[in-house]
Coordinates of C-alpha atoms in Angstrom, one line a residue:
Chain A
M1 CA 34.8 21.1 -9.5
I2 CA 38.3 22.3 -8.6
R3 CA 38.9 18.8 -6.9
L4 CA 38.1 17.1 -10.1
L5 CA 40.5 19.5 -12.0
L6 CA 43.2 18.7 -9.6
I7 CA 42.8 14.9 -9.9
V8 CA 43.1 15.3 -13.7
I9 CA 46.3 17.3 -13.5
L10 CA 47.7 14.9 -10.9
N11 CA 47.0 11.8 -12.8
A12 CA 47.9 13.4 -16.4
L13 CA 51.1 15.2 -15.5
I14 CA 52.6 14.4 -12.1
S15 CA 52.1 10.7 -11.9
N16 CA 52.1 10.1 -15.7
V17 CA 50.8 6.6 -16.4
V18 CA 53.8 5.7 -18.7
L19 CA 56.7 7.9 -17.8
N20 CA 56.1 7.7 -14.0
Q21 CA 54.0 4.5 -13.3
F22 CA 55.2 2.3 -16.3
L23 CA 51.8 1.0 -17.4
G24 CA 51.1 0.5 -21.0
I25 CA 54.7 0.4 -22.0
C26 CA 54.1 -2.1 -24.8
S27 CA 51.8 0.1 -26.9
F28 CA 53.9 3.2 -25.9
L29 CA 57.0 1.8 -27.5
G30 CA 55.1 -0.1 -30.2
V31 CA 52.6 2.3 -31.7
S32 CA 54.7 5.6 -31.4
Q33 CA 56.1 5.6 -34.8
R34 CA 53.9 8.3 -36.5
I35 CA 52.2 11.0 -34.8
K36 CA 48.8 10.4 -36.4
A37 CA 48.6 6.9 -35.4
S38 CA 49.8 7.9 -31.9
A39 CA 47.1 10.5 -31.6
S40 CA 44.4 7.9 -32.9
L41 CA 45.5 5.4 -30.3
G42 CA 45.3 8.1 -27.6
G43 CA 41.9 9.1 -28.5
A44 CA 40.9 5.4 -28.3
V45 CA 42.6 5.1 -24.8
I46 CA 40.8 8.2 -23.6
F47 CA 37.5 6.9 -24.7
V48 CA 37.9 3.2 -23.2
M49 CA 39.9 4.2 -20.0
T50 CA 37.1 6.8 -19.1
I51 CA 34.3 4.3 -19.7
A52 CA 36.2 1.5 -18.0
S53 CA 37.0 3.6 -14.9
A54 CA 33.4 4.5 -14.7
V55 CA 32.1 0.8 -15.1
A56 CA 34.5 -0.6 -12.7
S57 CA 33.9 2.0 -10.1
A58 CA 30.2 1.5 -10.2
L59 CA 30.5 -2.2 -10.3
Y60 CA 32.7 -2.2 -7.2
S61 CA 30.7 0.2 -5.1
L62 CA 27.2 -1.1 -6.1
V63 CA 27.8 -4.9 -6.3
L64 CA 31.2 -6.3 -5.2
H65 CA 31.6 -4.2 -2.0
P66 CA 28.2 -4.5 -0.7
L67 CA 28.2 -8.4 -1.3
G68 CA 31.7 -8.6 0.5
L69 CA 33.4 -9.9 -2.8
D70 CA 36.2 -7.4 -2.7
F71 CA 38.8 -10.2 -3.5
M72 CA 37.1 -10.9 -6.7
K73 CA 37.5 -7.5 -8.2
M74 CA 40.5 -8.3 -10.3
I75 CA 38.8 -11.4 -12.1
I76 CA 35.6 -9.3 -12.6
F77 CA 37.4 -6.1 -13.8
I78 CA 39.5 -7.9 -16.4
L79 CA 36.4 -9.6 -17.9
V80 CA 34.3 -6.5 -17.7
I81 CA 36.9 -4.5 -19.5
A82 CA 37.3 -7.1 -22.1
A83 CA 33.8 -7.3 -22.7
L84 CA 33.3 -3.5 -22.7
V85 CA 35.9 -3.1 -25.3
Q86 CA 33.9 -5.5 -27.5
I87 CA 30.6 -3.6 -26.9
V88 CA 32.2 -0.2 -27.5
E89 CA 33.7 -1.5 -30.7
M90 CA 30.2 -3.1 -32.1
F91 CA 28.4 0.1 -30.9
L92 CA 30.8 2.4 -32.8
K93 CA 30.7 0.3 -35.9
K94 CA 27.0 0.6 -36.1
K95 CA 26.3 4.0 -34.8
S96 CA 29.4 6.1 -35.8
P97 CA 31.4 4.6 -38.7
S98 CA 33.7 7.7 -38.9
V99 CA 34.8 7.3 -35.3
Y100 CA 35.1 3.6 -35.8
K101 CA 37.2 4.0 -38.7
A102 CA 39.6 6.3 -36.8
L103 CA 39.7 4.3 -33.6
G104 CA 38.6 1.0 -34.6
I105 CA 41.9 -0.9 -35.1
Y106 CA 43.2 0.3 -32.0
L107 CA 40.2 -0.8 -29.7
P108 CA 41.3 -4.5 -29.5
L109 CA 44.8 -3.4 -28.8
I110 CA 43.8 -1.9 -25.6
T111 CA 41.5 -4.6 -24.2
T112 CA 44.4 -5.9 -22.1
N113 CA 46.4 -2.8 -22.0
C114 CA 47.7 -3.0 -18.2
A115 CA 47.0 0.8 -17.8
V116 CA 43.3 0.2 -18.1
L117 CA 43.1 -2.5 -15.4
G118 CA 45.8 -0.7 -13.5
I119 CA 43.9 2.5 -13.1
A120 CA 40.7 0.7 -12.4
I121 CA 42.3 -1.1 -9.4
D122 CA 44.3 2.1 -8.4
N123 CA 41.2 4.2 -8.1
I124 CA 39.8 2.0 -5.5
D125 CA 42.9 0.4 -3.9
K126 CA 45.3 3.3 -3.8
F127 CA 43.2 6.5 -4.0
G128 CA 39.9 5.5 -2.7
Y129 CA 38.1 7.6 -5.2
N130 CA 34.2 7.7 -5.5
F131 CA 32.5 7.3 -8.8
I132 CA 32.8 10.8 -10.2
E133 CA 36.5 11.2 -9.1
S134 CA 37.1 7.7 -10.8
V135 CA 35.8 8.8 -14.1
F136 CA 37.9 11.9 -14.1
S137 CA 41.0 10.0 -12.8
G138 CA 40.7 7.6 -15.7
F139 CA 40.2 10.5 -18.0
G140 CA 43.3 12.3 -16.6
T141 CA 45.4 9.1 -16.8
A142 CA 44.4 8.5 -20.5
L143 CA 45.1 12.2 -21.3
G144 CA 48.6 11.8 -19.6
Y145 CA 49.1 8.6 -21.9
T146 CA 48.0 10.5 -25.0
I147 CA 50.3 13.5 -24.2
A148 CA 53.4 11.0 -23.7
I149 CA 52.8 8.9 -26.8
V150 CA 52.2 11.9 -29.1
L151 CA 55.5 13.6 -27.7
L152 CA 57.4 10.4 -28.2
A153 CA 56.1 10.0 -31.8
G154 CA 57.4 13.5 -32.5
I155 CA 60.7 12.7 -31.1
R156 CA 61.1 9.5 -33.1
S157 CA 60.2 11.1 -36.4
R158 CA 63.2 13.3 -35.8
V159 CA 65.3 10.3 -34.6
D160 CA 64.5 8.4 -37.8
E161 CA 66.3 11.1 -39.8
T162 CA 69.6 10.9 -37.8
S163 CA 72.4 8.1 -38.1
I164 CA 72.7 6.3 -34.8
P165 CA 75.3 3.7 -33.9
R166 CA 74.1 0.3 -34.8
P167 CA 73.7 -1.2 -31.4
V168 CA 71.5 1.6 -30.3
R169 CA 69.0 1.5 -33.2
G170 CA 65.6 0.3 -32.7
A171 CA 64.4 -0.3 -29.2
P172 CA 67.4 1.3 -27.1
I173 CA 67.1 4.7 -28.7
V174 CA 63.2 4.9 -28.1
M175 CA 63.9 4.0 -24.5
L176 CA 66.6 6.7 -24.2
A177 CA 64.1 9.1 -25.6
A178 CA 61.5 8.0 -22.9
A179 CA 64.3 8.3 -20.4
L180 CA 64.8 12.0 -21.3
M181 CA 61.0 12.6 -21.4
S182 CA 60.7 11.0 -18.0
I183 CA 63.4 13.3 -16.6
A184 CA 61.2 16.2 -18.0
F185 CA 58.2 15.1 -16.4
M186 CA 59.9 14.7 -13.2
G187 CA 59.7 18.5 -13.1
F188 CA 56.1 18.2 -12.5
A189 CA 56.6 16.3 -9.2
E190 CA 57.2 19.7 -7.6
L191 CA 53.5 20.4 -7.9
Q192 CA 52.5 17.2 -6.1
P193 CA 52.8 18.5 -2.5
V194 CA 50.8 21.7 -3.6
I195 CA 48.2 19.7 -5.2
E196 CA 47.8 17.3 -2.2
V197 CA 47.4 20.2 0.2
A198 CA 44.8 21.7 -2.1
L199 CA 42.9 18.4 -2.4
K200 CA 42.7 18.1 1.3
G201 CA 41.5 21.8 1.6
V202 CA 38.8 21.4 -1.2
G203 CA 37.4 18.2 0.4
Q204 CA 34.6 16.4 -1.3
Chain B
M1 CA 73.8 -35.9 -28.4
K2 CA 70.2 -36.2 -27.3
K3 CA 69.2 -33.6 -24.7
N4 CA 66.9 -34.3 -21.8
P5 CA 63.8 -32.3 -22.9
Y6 CA 63.0 -31.3 -19.3
L7 CA 66.5 -29.6 -18.9
E8 CA 66.1 -28.2 -22.4
R9 CA 63.1 -26.3 -21.3
L10 CA 65.1 -24.8 -18.4
Y11 CA 68.0 -23.6 -20.7
N12 CA 65.4 -22.3 -23.1
G13 CA 63.7 -20.2 -20.5
L14 CA 66.9 -19.0 -18.6
I15 CA 69.1 -18.1 -21.7
K16 CA 67.9 -18.9 -25.2
E17 CA 64.6 -17.5 -25.1
N18 CA 64.9 -15.3 -21.9
P19 CA 61.5 -13.5 -21.7
T20 CA 62.7 -10.2 -20.7
L21 CA 66.1 -9.9 -22.4
V22 CA 65.5 -11.7 -25.5
L23 CA 61.8 -11.8 -26.1
M24 CA 61.1 -8.5 -24.7
L25 CA 57.9 -9.4 -22.9
G26 CA 56.6 -8.0 -19.6
M27 CA 58.4 -4.7 -20.0
C28 CA 56.0 -2.9 -17.8
P29 CA 56.9 -4.9 -14.4
T30 CA 60.5 -5.0 -15.5
L31 CA 60.7 -1.2 -15.7
A32 CA 58.3 -0.5 -12.7
V33 CA 59.6 -2.9 -9.8
S34 CA 63.3 -3.0 -10.6
T35 CA 63.9 -0.1 -8.2
A36 CA 65.8 -2.5 -5.8
A37 CA 67.1 -6.0 -6.2
I38 CA 64.9 -7.5 -3.6
N39 CA 61.8 -6.0 -5.3
G40 CA 62.9 -7.7 -8.6
V41 CA 63.3 -11.2 -6.7
S42 CA 59.9 -10.9 -5.0
M43 CA 58.2 -9.8 -8.2
G44 CA 60.0 -12.5 -10.2
L45 CA 59.1 -15.2 -7.7
S46 CA 55.3 -14.3 -7.7
T47 CA 55.4 -14.5 -11.5
L48 CA 57.1 -17.7 -11.3
A49 CA 54.6 -19.1 -9.0
V50 CA 51.6 -18.1 -11.2
L51 CA 53.4 -19.0 -14.4
I52 CA 54.0 -22.7 -13.1
L53 CA 50.5 -23.1 -11.9
S54 CA 48.9 -21.6 -15.0
N55 CA 51.0 -23.6 -17.4
F56 CA 50.2 -26.7 -15.4
L57 CA 46.4 -26.0 -15.2
I58 CA 46.2 -25.1 -18.9
S59 CA 48.1 -28.0 -20.0
V60 CA 46.0 -30.4 -17.9
M61 CA 42.8 -28.8 -19.5
R62 CA 44.2 -28.3 -23.0
N63 CA 41.8 -31.2 -24.3
V64 CA 38.7 -29.8 -22.4
I65 CA 38.8 -26.1 -23.3
P66 CA 37.1 -25.5 -26.5
D67 CA 39.3 -23.6 -28.9
D68 CA 37.1 -20.6 -29.6
V69 CA 36.8 -19.6 -26.1
R70 CA 40.4 -20.4 -24.7
L71 CA 41.6 -16.9 -24.3
P72 CA 38.8 -16.1 -21.9
A73 CA 39.2 -19.3 -20.3
Y74 CA 42.9 -18.7 -19.8
I75 CA 42.3 -15.2 -18.5
V76 CA 40.0 -16.6 -15.8
I77 CA 42.4 -19.3 -14.9
V78 CA 45.4 -16.8 -14.6
A79 CA 43.2 -14.2 -12.8
S80 CA 42.1 -16.7 -10.2
L81 CA 45.8 -17.9 -9.7
V82 CA 47.0 -14.1 -9.3
T83 CA 44.1 -13.5 -6.7
V84 CA 45.4 -16.4 -4.7
V85 CA 49.1 -15.3 -4.9
K86 CA 48.0 -11.8 -4.0
L87 CA 46.0 -12.7 -1.0
L88 CA 48.9 -15.0 0.2
I89 CA 51.4 -12.3 -0.2
K90 CA 49.1 -9.8 1.7
A91 CA 48.6 -12.3 4.6
Y92 CA 52.2 -13.5 4.9
L93 CA 54.5 -11.0 3.3
P94 CA 52.8 -7.5 4.0
S95 CA 56.0 -5.7 3.3
V96 CA 56.2 -7.2 -0.3
D97 CA 52.7 -6.1 -0.8
V98 CA 53.4 -2.6 0.0
A99 CA 56.6 -2.6 -2.2
L100 CA 54.9 -4.0 -5.2
G101 CA 51.4 -2.7 -4.8
T102 CA 49.2 -2.9 -7.9
Y103 CA 52.0 -4.6 -9.8
I104 CA 51.0 -7.9 -8.2
D105 CA 47.5 -7.6 -9.6
L106 CA 48.9 -6.7 -12.9
I107 CA 50.7 -10.1 -13.4
V108 CA 47.3 -11.1 -14.8
V109 CA 48.1 -8.9 -17.9
N110 CA 51.8 -9.9 -17.9
C111 CA 52.4 -11.0 -21.6
I112 CA 54.8 -13.9 -20.5
I113 CA 51.9 -15.8 -18.8
L114 CA 49.4 -15.6 -21.6
G115 CA 52.2 -15.9 -24.2
R116 CA 53.4 -19.1 -22.6
A117 CA 49.9 -20.5 -22.3
E118 CA 49.2 -19.9 -26.0
A119 CA 52.7 -20.8 -27.2
Y120 CA 53.5 -23.7 -25.1
A121 CA 51.2 -25.1 -22.5
N122 CA 48.2 -25.7 -24.7
K123 CA 50.2 -28.0 -26.9
H124 CA 52.4 -30.0 -24.5
T125 CA 52.1 -32.3 -21.5
P126 CA 51.8 -31.0 -18.1
G127 CA 55.2 -32.2 -17.0
L128 CA 57.1 -30.3 -19.7
S129 CA 54.8 -27.2 -19.3
V130 CA 55.7 -27.0 -15.6
M131 CA 59.3 -27.1 -16.6
D132 CA 58.8 -24.4 -19.2
G133 CA 57.0 -22.3 -16.4
I134 CA 60.0 -22.9 -14.1
G135 CA 62.5 -21.9 -16.9
M136 CA 60.7 -18.8 -18.2
G137 CA 59.7 -17.7 -14.5
L138 CA 63.3 -18.0 -13.6
G139 CA 64.5 -16.3 -16.7
F140 CA 62.2 -13.5 -15.8
T141 CA 63.4 -13.4 -12.1
V142 CA 67.1 -13.3 -13.2
A143 CA 66.4 -10.5 -15.5
L144 CA 64.4 -8.4 -13.0
T145 CA 66.9 -9.1 -10.2
L146 CA 69.8 -7.9 -12.6
A147 CA 68.0 -4.8 -13.5
G148 CA 67.1 -4.2 -9.9
L149 CA 70.9 -4.8 -8.7
V150 CA 72.3 -2.4 -11.2
R151 CA 69.7 0.4 -10.4
E152 CA 70.0 -0.1 -6.7
L153 CA 73.8 -0.1 -6.7
L154 CA 74.0 3.0 -8.9
G155 CA 71.0 4.8 -7.4
A156 CA 71.4 4.1 -3.7
G157 CA 74.9 2.6 -3.3
T158 CA 73.6 -0.7 -1.9
V159 CA 73.2 -4.2 -2.9
F160 CA 70.2 -6.0 -1.3
G161 CA 70.2 -3.4 1.2
L162 CA 73.9 -3.7 2.2
T163 CA 75.9 -0.5 1.7
V164 CA 78.5 -0.7 -0.8
F165 CA 79.5 3.0 -1.1
P166 CA 77.9 6.0 0.8
Q167 CA 74.8 7.4 -0.7
E168 CA 76.3 10.8 -1.4
Y169 CA 78.2 9.2 -4.4
A170 CA 75.2 7.5 -5.9
V171 CA 73.3 8.7 -9.0
G172 CA 69.8 9.3 -7.3
I173 CA 68.1 9.3 -10.8
M174 CA 68.8 5.6 -11.2
I175 CA 66.3 4.7 -8.9
Q176 CA 63.8 7.1 -10.1
P177 CA 61.6 6.4 -13.1
P178 CA 64.1 7.8 -15.9
G179 CA 66.6 5.2 -14.4
A180 CA 64.5 2.3 -15.4
F181 CA 64.5 3.3 -19.2
L182 CA 68.2 4.0 -19.0
V183 CA 69.1 0.6 -17.4
I184 CA 66.9 -1.4 -19.7
A185 CA 68.1 0.5 -22.9
L186 CA 71.7 -0.2 -21.6
F187 CA 71.1 -4.0 -21.2
I188 CA 69.6 -4.1 -24.9
I189 CA 72.6 -2.0 -26.1
I190 CA 74.9 -4.4 -24.6
M191 CA 73.0 -7.4 -25.9
N192 CA 73.1 -5.9 -29.4
A193 CA 76.8 -5.0 -29.1
I194 CA 77.8 -8.6 -28.3
G195 CA 75.6 -10.0 -31.0
I196 CA 72.6 -11.7 -29.1
K197 CA 69.6 -11.3 -31.2
T198 CA 66.7 -9.7 -29.5
R199 CA 63.2 -9.5 -30.8
Q200 CA 63.3 -5.7 -30.5
R201 CA 62.8 -5.0 -34.1
Q202 CA 59.2 -6.5 -33.8
L203 CA 58.9 -4.5 -30.5
V204 CA 59.3 -1.3 -32.4
E205 CA 57.8 -2.1 -35.6
I206 CA 54.3 -3.4 -34.3
D207 CA 53.1 -5.9 -36.8
G208 CA 49.9 -7.0 -35.2
C209 CA 51.5 -9.9 -33.2
S210 CA 54.3 -8.2 -31.1
G211 CA 52.4 -5.8 -29.1
C212 CA 51.9 -6.8 -25.6
C213 CA 50.1 -9.1 -23.2
A214 CA 47.1 -11.1 -24.4
T215 CA 46.7 -8.6 -27.3
C216 CA 49.4 -10.3 -29.2
S217 CA 47.9 -13.7 -29.2
M218 CA 44.4 -12.3 -30.0
R219 CA 45.7 -10.0 -32.9
C220 CA 47.6 -13.1 -34.2
E221 CA 44.4 -15.2 -34.2
E222 CA 42.6 -12.3 -36.0
G223 CA 45.4 -12.1 -38.5
K224 CA 45.3 -16.0 -39.1
E225 CA 41.6 -15.9 -39.6
E226 CA 41.9 -12.9 -42.2
T227 CA 44.5 -14.7 -44.2
K228 CA 42.4 -17.8 -44.1

């Protein structure tokens, strides 16, 4: 249990998916204008990334790895994620219109968000997580994404009210804000060795 | 003066529509692997290889692939090519594989590749598409290398691993994650200041078509269908 909590913290704060790993930058810069929209997108990402991590991990350990098809994982994963988002979208539309209304328009936007594919591959290649750990790693990563994008939206709503030199307006000022956030998140790096020791101690 | 269409493609990719600096596509790899100039070169060349081949294959098959399923078909083509490139790099250049890691896999969701397939290769002849791939790939490589060069010089005091000034004088933060945002922001500010138009307005004000990756083309299609 503690191990899973540590994995969530590690993925959400220390190696933050946007500010440290640079995945999903496009939507991070693109959909961070209003806090409400950012939070909805964050919710959709949490939803999809957790499910995608679970499906990808299960598919890898039950089908691809036993059959010796490791090299096929990228092709399979990207198709599975794209199909998965479609299914989730159809399911929500039918079963829970209120959730669909809140998250619906953001779902297609994350089909090929590189963060979803990135974390599915990282869970296997980089961390070697098992099924449960992959699910929590996906959840933690998405949580980190949501924290970052909501914070950035907050900053941007203030930036809009200030006068900024013309060449810096638009994308550059957003990137500068992201740089400052990234510096702040570097503070969490101090936790990394502590967590890594703890992860070893807790074991499986 | 009548320009050679093949050379025009090269000019277009390198300067006029430079994918990174003007179109602002493929920001994720640009920010992530520009920690050193050499990483920029290897990432750029890997993408270049995939881009040339995918443009060629898609252009050759443009009359065979049904219009309704073209995006999944493109994704399968690109993913297969990326797998091949990844395995080749793993086999012959293990150090590059260690340095770039997952970002090689993520070429498959690089907006530049699907973007060019959708915007150019499925409408033009294989020869022109290959030149377009070379132009765009070189433009991406140049931009990545430039970003890597600046970050490596300021952050570690070296250029391609050769020491320019002692590391004690370097600004360490430039090769850490915040440096990526700072350097790219700086590039765009410079381009704005000297009056080169970038597509950044669309990057910030997402309008359905300017997001990223394949999403842009998919969303565009949906938008078109809705307006129909």
